[in-house]
Amino acid sequence: GDGAFTAPALYLTVPPDHQSRWATMLGAAHRPRIGFVFQGNRGHRNDLNRSIELDRFLTALPEGCDYHFLGVDLTDADRACLEARADITLHTGEIADFRDTAALVAQMDKVVAVDTSVAHLACALGIDTTILLPFTPDWRWGLEGEDSFWYPTAKLVRQPAIGDWDHPLAQVASSL
């Protein structure tokens, strides 16, 4: 070859017992399953730039899909907001560890996430993943383009200006 590095589309697998448990729990899919994460750990030094307010993030989730929140930490207000939507399922009580998160992610047809460990996990599992990036992203994502050097299944959607999530969220909504 030309010596260029090509990342594998999938390089992690889910333990079989976790995989079968989550497949049974979710049952057959009747509509596309979309997993999502709108925020990262609030203690992260760049969380203010990478996380999106829930009500704003929800504008990117049109009707017609089954949505699954892939995180574990929620404020009471965010929990109430998510529970009010019949097309969103929370799994915060069933996720005991990252193996459970991986098994849940593996059941998704697509993942939409801000730059968190769940986005990396989804890509490592070979899931079609859209990653919403702030105007000045982490170095791993570079400063331009939709493709990721690290993950062939990732689509990078970037803020056009600091704090402007409207354009990236509209792109996600139209892609769903």
C-alpha atoms as one frame of an Amber mdcrd trajectory, in Angstrom:
protein
   0.000   0.000   0.000   0.897   3.644   0.196   1.760   3.431   3.881  -1.306
   5.425   4.959  -2.945   4.333   8.191  -6.506   3.085   7.892  -8.388   2.650
  11.140 -10.547  -0.461  11.462 -14.323   0.108  11.368 -14.754  -2.020  14.489
 -12.169  -2.922  17.078 -14.170  -3.568  20.260 -16.769  -6.214  20.936 -19.359
  -6.549  23.675 -19.146  -9.484  26.112 -21.726 -12.044  24.872 -23.650 -12.194
  28.173 -24.121  -8.413  28.171 -25.000  -8.418  24.469 -27.762 -11.015  24.879
 -29.112  -9.378  28.053 -29.540  -5.994  26.355 -30.876  -7.500  23.113 -33.541
  -9.319  25.147 -34.330  -6.249  27.245 -34.833  -4.014  24.195 -36.628  -6.626
  22.095 -37.257  -6.325  18.382 -36.835  -2.921  16.788 -39.828  -1.587  14.882
 -38.336   1.817  14.061 -34.741   3.029  13.787 -32.986   3.058  17.174 -31.005
   6.222  17.763 -28.820   6.508  20.855 -27.847   9.947  22.075 -25.718  11.850
  24.557 -26.128  15.612  24.911 -23.691  16.261  27.746 -20.469  15.019  29.182
 -19.132  14.900  32.694 -19.778  18.302  34.242 -16.353  18.153  35.901 -14.531
  18.037  32.534 -12.491  21.195  31.925 -14.120  21.812  28.526 -17.647  20.631
  29.341 -19.184  24.081  28.952 -18.104  24.137  25.283 -18.823  20.512  24.349
 -22.180  19.867  26.065 -25.507  21.125  24.713 -28.541  22.167  26.771 -31.115
  19.372  26.600 -34.019  21.425  25.220 -31.763  22.678  22.442 -30.402  19.191
  21.707 -33.921  17.739  21.458 -34.591  19.950  18.420 -32.336  17.521  16.493
 -34.499  14.469  17.288 -37.448  14.423  14.869 -40.421  12.091  15.173 -40.245
   8.629  13.642 -37.395   6.998  15.565 -36.978   5.323  18.937 -34.463   7.323
  20.951 -32.340   5.947  23.773 -30.421   8.113  26.229 -26.998   6.454  26.560
 -25.766   8.345  29.615 -26.245   7.826  33.324 -26.117  11.278  34.908 -29.150
  13.535  34.684 -30.462  16.478  36.638 -34.021  16.086  37.902 -35.204  18.663
  35.349 -33.484  16.869  32.443 -34.876  13.508  33.598 -38.409  14.936  33.697
 -37.965  16.451  30.222 -36.778  13.149  28.736 -39.460  11.115  30.496 -42.125
  13.419  29.011 -41.313  12.195  25.494 -42.872   8.845  24.606 -40.213   8.179
  21.947 -37.296   8.416  24.404 -36.210   5.573  26.678 -33.905   6.055  29.656
 -31.651   3.243  30.851 -30.005   5.002  33.777 -31.254   2.359  36.247 -30.013
  -0.598  34.183 -26.514   0.628  33.284 -24.161  -0.731  35.935 -20.837  -0.318
  34.114 -19.252   0.470  30.766 -19.935  -3.072  29.515 -23.644  -2.302  29.869
 -23.152   0.979  28.031 -21.326  -0.880  25.239 -24.091  -3.495  24.987 -26.756
  -0.780  24.824 -24.800   1.179  22.208 -24.394  -2.007  20.142 -28.205  -2.235
  19.876 -28.412   1.181  18.180 -28.685   1.828  14.450 -27.044   5.209  14.930
 -25.575   7.294  17.735 -25.633  11.087  17.983 -23.356  12.445  20.691 -21.279
  15.330  21.876 -17.562  14.585  22.341 -17.701  12.092  25.213 -16.493   8.577
  25.944 -19.800   7.260  24.558 -19.000   8.769  21.138 -15.613   7.009  21.138
 -17.222   3.760  22.314 -19.871   3.846  19.575 -17.203   4.377  16.920 -15.020
   1.604  18.347 -18.031  -0.723  18.085 -18.462   0.229  14.414 -21.755   2.072
  14.931 -22.717   4.902  12.566 -21.965   7.866  14.840 -22.490  11.591  14.436
 -20.317  13.624  16.772 -21.273  17.224  17.497 -18.125  19.274  17.989 -17.559
  22.738  19.438 -15.915  25.436  17.321 -12.555  24.628  18.922 -12.659  20.850
  19.374 -10.322  18.458  21.115  -7.134  17.902  19.101  -8.235  14.386  18.077
 -10.827  15.784  15.679  -8.691  18.308  13.825 -10.037  21.725  12.901 -12.051
  20.959   9.781 -13.836  18.295   7.798 -16.550  15.725   8.443 -14.317  12.648
   8.489 -12.323  11.271  11.379  -8.831   9.878  11.003  -9.539   7.597  13.957
 -13.011   6.267  13.144 -14.350   5.452   9.673 -17.948   5.259  10.999 -17.858
   8.778  12.477 -19.345  11.883  10.908 -18.113  15.095  12.500 -20.566  17.995
  12.647 -18.914  21.225  13.734 -20.054  24.534  15.188 -19.506  27.291  12.593
 -18.891  29.809  15.415 -18.365  29.631  19.178 -21.615  28.747  20.911 -23.594
  28.205  17.679 -25.233  24.795  17.945 -28.189  25.679  15.674 -26.445  24.777
  12.406 -25.003  21.432  13.604 -28.299  20.424  15.239 -30.200  21.236  12.044
 -27.758  19.040  10.100 -28.378  16.161  12.517 -32.162  16.600  12.332 -32.137
  16.469   8.530 -29.883  13.381   8.551 -32.286  11.514  10.841
